PDB file of C-alpha atoms in Angstrom:
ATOM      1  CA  UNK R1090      -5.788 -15.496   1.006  1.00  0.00           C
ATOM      2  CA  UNK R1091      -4.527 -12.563  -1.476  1.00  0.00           C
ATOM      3  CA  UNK R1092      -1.120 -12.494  -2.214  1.00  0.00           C
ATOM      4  CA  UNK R1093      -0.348  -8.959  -0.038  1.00  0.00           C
ATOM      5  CA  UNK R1094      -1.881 -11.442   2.726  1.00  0.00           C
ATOM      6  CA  UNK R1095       0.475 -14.203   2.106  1.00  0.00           C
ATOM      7  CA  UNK R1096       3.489 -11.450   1.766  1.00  0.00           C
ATOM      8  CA  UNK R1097       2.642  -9.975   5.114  1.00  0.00           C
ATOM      9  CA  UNK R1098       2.547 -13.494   6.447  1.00  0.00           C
ATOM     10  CA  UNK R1099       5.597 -14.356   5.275  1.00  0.00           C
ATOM     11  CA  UNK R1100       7.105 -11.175   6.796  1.00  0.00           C
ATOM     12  CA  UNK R1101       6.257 -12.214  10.026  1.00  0.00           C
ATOM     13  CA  UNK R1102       8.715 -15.508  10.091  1.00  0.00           C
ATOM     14  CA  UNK R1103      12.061 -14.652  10.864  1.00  0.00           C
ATOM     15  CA  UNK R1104      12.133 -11.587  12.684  1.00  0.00           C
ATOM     16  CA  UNK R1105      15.284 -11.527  14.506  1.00  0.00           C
ATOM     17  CA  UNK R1106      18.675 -12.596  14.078  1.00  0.00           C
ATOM     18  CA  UNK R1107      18.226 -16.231  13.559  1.00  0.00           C
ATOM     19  CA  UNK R1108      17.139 -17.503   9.286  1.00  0.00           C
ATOM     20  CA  UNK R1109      14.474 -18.677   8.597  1.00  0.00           C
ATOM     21  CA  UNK R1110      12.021 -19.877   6.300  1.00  0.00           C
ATOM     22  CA  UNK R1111       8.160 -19.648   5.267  1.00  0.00           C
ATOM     23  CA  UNK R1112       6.446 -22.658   4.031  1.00  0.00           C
ATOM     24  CA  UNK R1113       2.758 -22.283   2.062  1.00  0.00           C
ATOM     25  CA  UNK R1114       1.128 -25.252   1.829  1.00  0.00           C
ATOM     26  CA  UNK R1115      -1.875 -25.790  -0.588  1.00  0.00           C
ATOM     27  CA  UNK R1116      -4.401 -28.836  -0.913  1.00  0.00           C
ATOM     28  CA  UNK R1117      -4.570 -29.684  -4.844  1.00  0.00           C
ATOM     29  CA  UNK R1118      -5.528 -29.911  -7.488  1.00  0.00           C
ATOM     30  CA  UNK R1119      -4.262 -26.012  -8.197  1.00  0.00           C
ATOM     31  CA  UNK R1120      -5.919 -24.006 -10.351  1.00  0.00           C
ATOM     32  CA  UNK R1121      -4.280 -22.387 -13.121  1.00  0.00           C
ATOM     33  CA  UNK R1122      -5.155 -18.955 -11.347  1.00  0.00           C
ATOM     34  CA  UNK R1123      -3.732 -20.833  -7.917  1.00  0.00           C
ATOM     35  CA  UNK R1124      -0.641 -21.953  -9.567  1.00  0.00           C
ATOM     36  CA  UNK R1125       0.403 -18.533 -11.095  1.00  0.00           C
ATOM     37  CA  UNK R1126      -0.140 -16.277  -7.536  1.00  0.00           C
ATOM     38  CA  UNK R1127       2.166 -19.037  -6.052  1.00  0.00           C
ATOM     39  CA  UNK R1128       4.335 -18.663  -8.518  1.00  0.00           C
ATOM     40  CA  UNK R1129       4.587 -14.844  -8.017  1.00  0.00           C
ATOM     41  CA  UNK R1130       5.421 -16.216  -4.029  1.00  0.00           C
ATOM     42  CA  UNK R1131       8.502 -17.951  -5.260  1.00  0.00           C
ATOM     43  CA  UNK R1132       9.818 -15.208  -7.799  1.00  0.00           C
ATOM     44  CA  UNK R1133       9.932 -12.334  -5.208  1.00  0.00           C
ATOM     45  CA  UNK R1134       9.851 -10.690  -1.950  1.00  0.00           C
ATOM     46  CA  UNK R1135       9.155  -7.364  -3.194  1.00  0.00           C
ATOM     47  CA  UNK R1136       5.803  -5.921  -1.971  1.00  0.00           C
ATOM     48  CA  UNK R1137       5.073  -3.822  -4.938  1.00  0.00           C
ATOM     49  CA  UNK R1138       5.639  -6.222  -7.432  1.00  0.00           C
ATOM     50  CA  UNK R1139       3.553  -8.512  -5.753  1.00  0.00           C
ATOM     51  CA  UNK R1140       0.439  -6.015  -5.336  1.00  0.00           C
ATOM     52  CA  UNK R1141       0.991  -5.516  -9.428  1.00  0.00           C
ATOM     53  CA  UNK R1142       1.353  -8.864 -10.173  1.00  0.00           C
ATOM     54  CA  UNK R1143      -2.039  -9.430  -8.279  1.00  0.00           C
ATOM     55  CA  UNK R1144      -3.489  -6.835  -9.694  1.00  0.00           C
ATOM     56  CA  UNK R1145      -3.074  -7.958 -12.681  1.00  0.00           C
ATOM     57  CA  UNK R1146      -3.900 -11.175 -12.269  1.00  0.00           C
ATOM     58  CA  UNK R1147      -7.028 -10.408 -10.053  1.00  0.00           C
ATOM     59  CA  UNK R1148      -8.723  -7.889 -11.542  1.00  0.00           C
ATOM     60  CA  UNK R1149      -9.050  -3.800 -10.033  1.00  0.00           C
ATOM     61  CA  UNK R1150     -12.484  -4.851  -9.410  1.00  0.00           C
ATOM     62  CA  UNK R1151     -14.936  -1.480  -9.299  1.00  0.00           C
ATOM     63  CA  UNK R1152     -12.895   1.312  -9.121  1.00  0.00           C
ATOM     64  CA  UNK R1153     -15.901   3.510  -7.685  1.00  0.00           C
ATOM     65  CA  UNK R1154     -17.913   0.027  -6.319  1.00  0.00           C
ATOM     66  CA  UNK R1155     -17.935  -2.444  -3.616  1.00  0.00           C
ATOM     67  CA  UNK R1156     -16.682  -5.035  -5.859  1.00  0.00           C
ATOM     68  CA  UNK R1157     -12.384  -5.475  -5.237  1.00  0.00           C
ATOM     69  CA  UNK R1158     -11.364  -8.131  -7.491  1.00  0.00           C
ATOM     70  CA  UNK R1159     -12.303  -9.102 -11.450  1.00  0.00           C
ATOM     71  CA  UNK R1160     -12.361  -7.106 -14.909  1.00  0.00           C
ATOM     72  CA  UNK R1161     -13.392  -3.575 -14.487  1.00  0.00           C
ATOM     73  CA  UNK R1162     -15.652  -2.413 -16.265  1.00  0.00           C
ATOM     74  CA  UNK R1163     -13.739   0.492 -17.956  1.00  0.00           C
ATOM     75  CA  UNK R1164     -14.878   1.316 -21.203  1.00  0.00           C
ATOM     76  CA  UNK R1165     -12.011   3.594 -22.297  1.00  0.00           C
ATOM     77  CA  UNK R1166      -8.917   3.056 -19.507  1.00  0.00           C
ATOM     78  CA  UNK R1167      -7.111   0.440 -18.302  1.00  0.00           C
ATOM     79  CA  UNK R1168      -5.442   0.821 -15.072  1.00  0.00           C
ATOM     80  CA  UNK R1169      -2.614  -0.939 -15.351  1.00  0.00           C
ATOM     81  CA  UNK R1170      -1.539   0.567 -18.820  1.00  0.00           C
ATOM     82  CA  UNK R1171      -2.487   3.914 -18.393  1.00  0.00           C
ATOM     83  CA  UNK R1172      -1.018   4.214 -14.773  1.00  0.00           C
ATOM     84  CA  UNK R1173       0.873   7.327 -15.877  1.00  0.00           C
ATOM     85  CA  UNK R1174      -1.925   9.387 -16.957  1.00  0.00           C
ATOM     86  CA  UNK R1175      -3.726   9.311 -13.521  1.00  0.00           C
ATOM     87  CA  UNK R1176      -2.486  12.477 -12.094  1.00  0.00           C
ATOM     88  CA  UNK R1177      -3.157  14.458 -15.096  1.00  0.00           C
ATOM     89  CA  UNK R1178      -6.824  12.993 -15.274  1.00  0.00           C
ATOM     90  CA  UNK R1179      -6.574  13.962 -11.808  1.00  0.00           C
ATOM     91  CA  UNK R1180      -6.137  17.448 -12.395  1.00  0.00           C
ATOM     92  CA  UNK R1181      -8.914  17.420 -15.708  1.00  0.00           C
ATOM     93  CA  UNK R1182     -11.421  16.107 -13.247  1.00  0.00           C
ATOM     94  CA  UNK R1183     -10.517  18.821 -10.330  1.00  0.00           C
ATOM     95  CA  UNK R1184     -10.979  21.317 -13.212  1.00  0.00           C
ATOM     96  CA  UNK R1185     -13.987  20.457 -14.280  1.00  0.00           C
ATOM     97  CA  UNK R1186     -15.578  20.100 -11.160  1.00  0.00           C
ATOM     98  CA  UNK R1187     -14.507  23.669 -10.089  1.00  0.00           C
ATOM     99  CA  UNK R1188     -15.491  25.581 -13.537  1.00  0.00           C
ATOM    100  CA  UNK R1189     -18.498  23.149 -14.455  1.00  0.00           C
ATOM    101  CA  UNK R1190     -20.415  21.147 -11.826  1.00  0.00           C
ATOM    102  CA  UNK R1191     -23.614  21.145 -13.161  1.00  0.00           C
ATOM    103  CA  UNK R1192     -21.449  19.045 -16.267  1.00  0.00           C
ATOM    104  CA  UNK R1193     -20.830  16.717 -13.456  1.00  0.00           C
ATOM    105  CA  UNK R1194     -23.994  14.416 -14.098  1.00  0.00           C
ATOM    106  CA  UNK R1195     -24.115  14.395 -17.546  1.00  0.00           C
ATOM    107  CA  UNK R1196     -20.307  13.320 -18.325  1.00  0.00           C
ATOM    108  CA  UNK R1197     -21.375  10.358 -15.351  1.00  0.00           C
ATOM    109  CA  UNK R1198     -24.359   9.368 -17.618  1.00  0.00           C
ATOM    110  CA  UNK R1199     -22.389   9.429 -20.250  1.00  0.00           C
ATOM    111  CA  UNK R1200     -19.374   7.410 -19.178  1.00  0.00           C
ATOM    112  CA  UNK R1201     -21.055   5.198 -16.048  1.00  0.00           C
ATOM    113  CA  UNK R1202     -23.403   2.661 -16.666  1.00  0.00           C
ATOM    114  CA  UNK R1203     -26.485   3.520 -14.595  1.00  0.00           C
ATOM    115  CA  UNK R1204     -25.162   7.159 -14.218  1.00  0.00           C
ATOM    116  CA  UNK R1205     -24.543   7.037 -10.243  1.00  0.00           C
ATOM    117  CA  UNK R1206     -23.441  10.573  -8.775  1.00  0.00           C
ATOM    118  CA  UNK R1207     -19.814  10.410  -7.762  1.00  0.00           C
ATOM    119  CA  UNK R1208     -18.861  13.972  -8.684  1.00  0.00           C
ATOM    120  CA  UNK R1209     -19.823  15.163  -4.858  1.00  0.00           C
ATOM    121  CA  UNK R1210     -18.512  13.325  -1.829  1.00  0.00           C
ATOM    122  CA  UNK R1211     -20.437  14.086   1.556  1.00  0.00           C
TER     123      UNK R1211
END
């Protein structure tokens, strides 16, 4: 299970007036991977810093692909440090595609291994 699973899971003890308490169990030997999104468990109950702690510790995956955890394969960004600049790249992409689209395919060759069209949803 991913840790948002496990938070939601734990969510769902206790509802009510009455305490109560959530117990994970695990089957070792742990991996070091294992050890460190249990640890995360422990620390907090805060949703968000879960889903960045297991993003960073799983991987984005392909941003554009089918595949949701490990490295990406980013040759220039890296989501997790350059959260902050997403809107404005946002708004640079939205640009471009407006005044250039025939650029469109040639920046993805450049930039996307294979050069797969995602300029054009639909």
């Amino acid at each position: 299970m991913g840790l948002a699973q496990l938070h939601q899971l734990r969510g769902r003890v206790g509802r009510g007036a009455a305490a109560s308490t959530c117990v994970l169990l695990y089957r070792a030997p742990l991996s070091h991977l294992a050890r460190q999104r249990l640890q995360v468990m422990r620390r907090t109950n805060d949703g968000f810093e879960i889903a960045r702690r297991d993003l960073e510790l799983r991987g984005p995956g392909e941003l554009l692909g089918t595949r949701q955890t490990g490295l990406a394969q980013m040759r220039v960004a890296d989501l997790m440090r350059d959260a902050d600049l997403l809107p404005r790249v946002q708004a640079a992409a939205e640009v471009l595609l407006a005044r250039y689209p025939d650029t469109i395919a040639a920046l993805s060759a450049r930039w996307i291994a294979g050069g797969e069209q995602y300029g054009r949803v639909g």
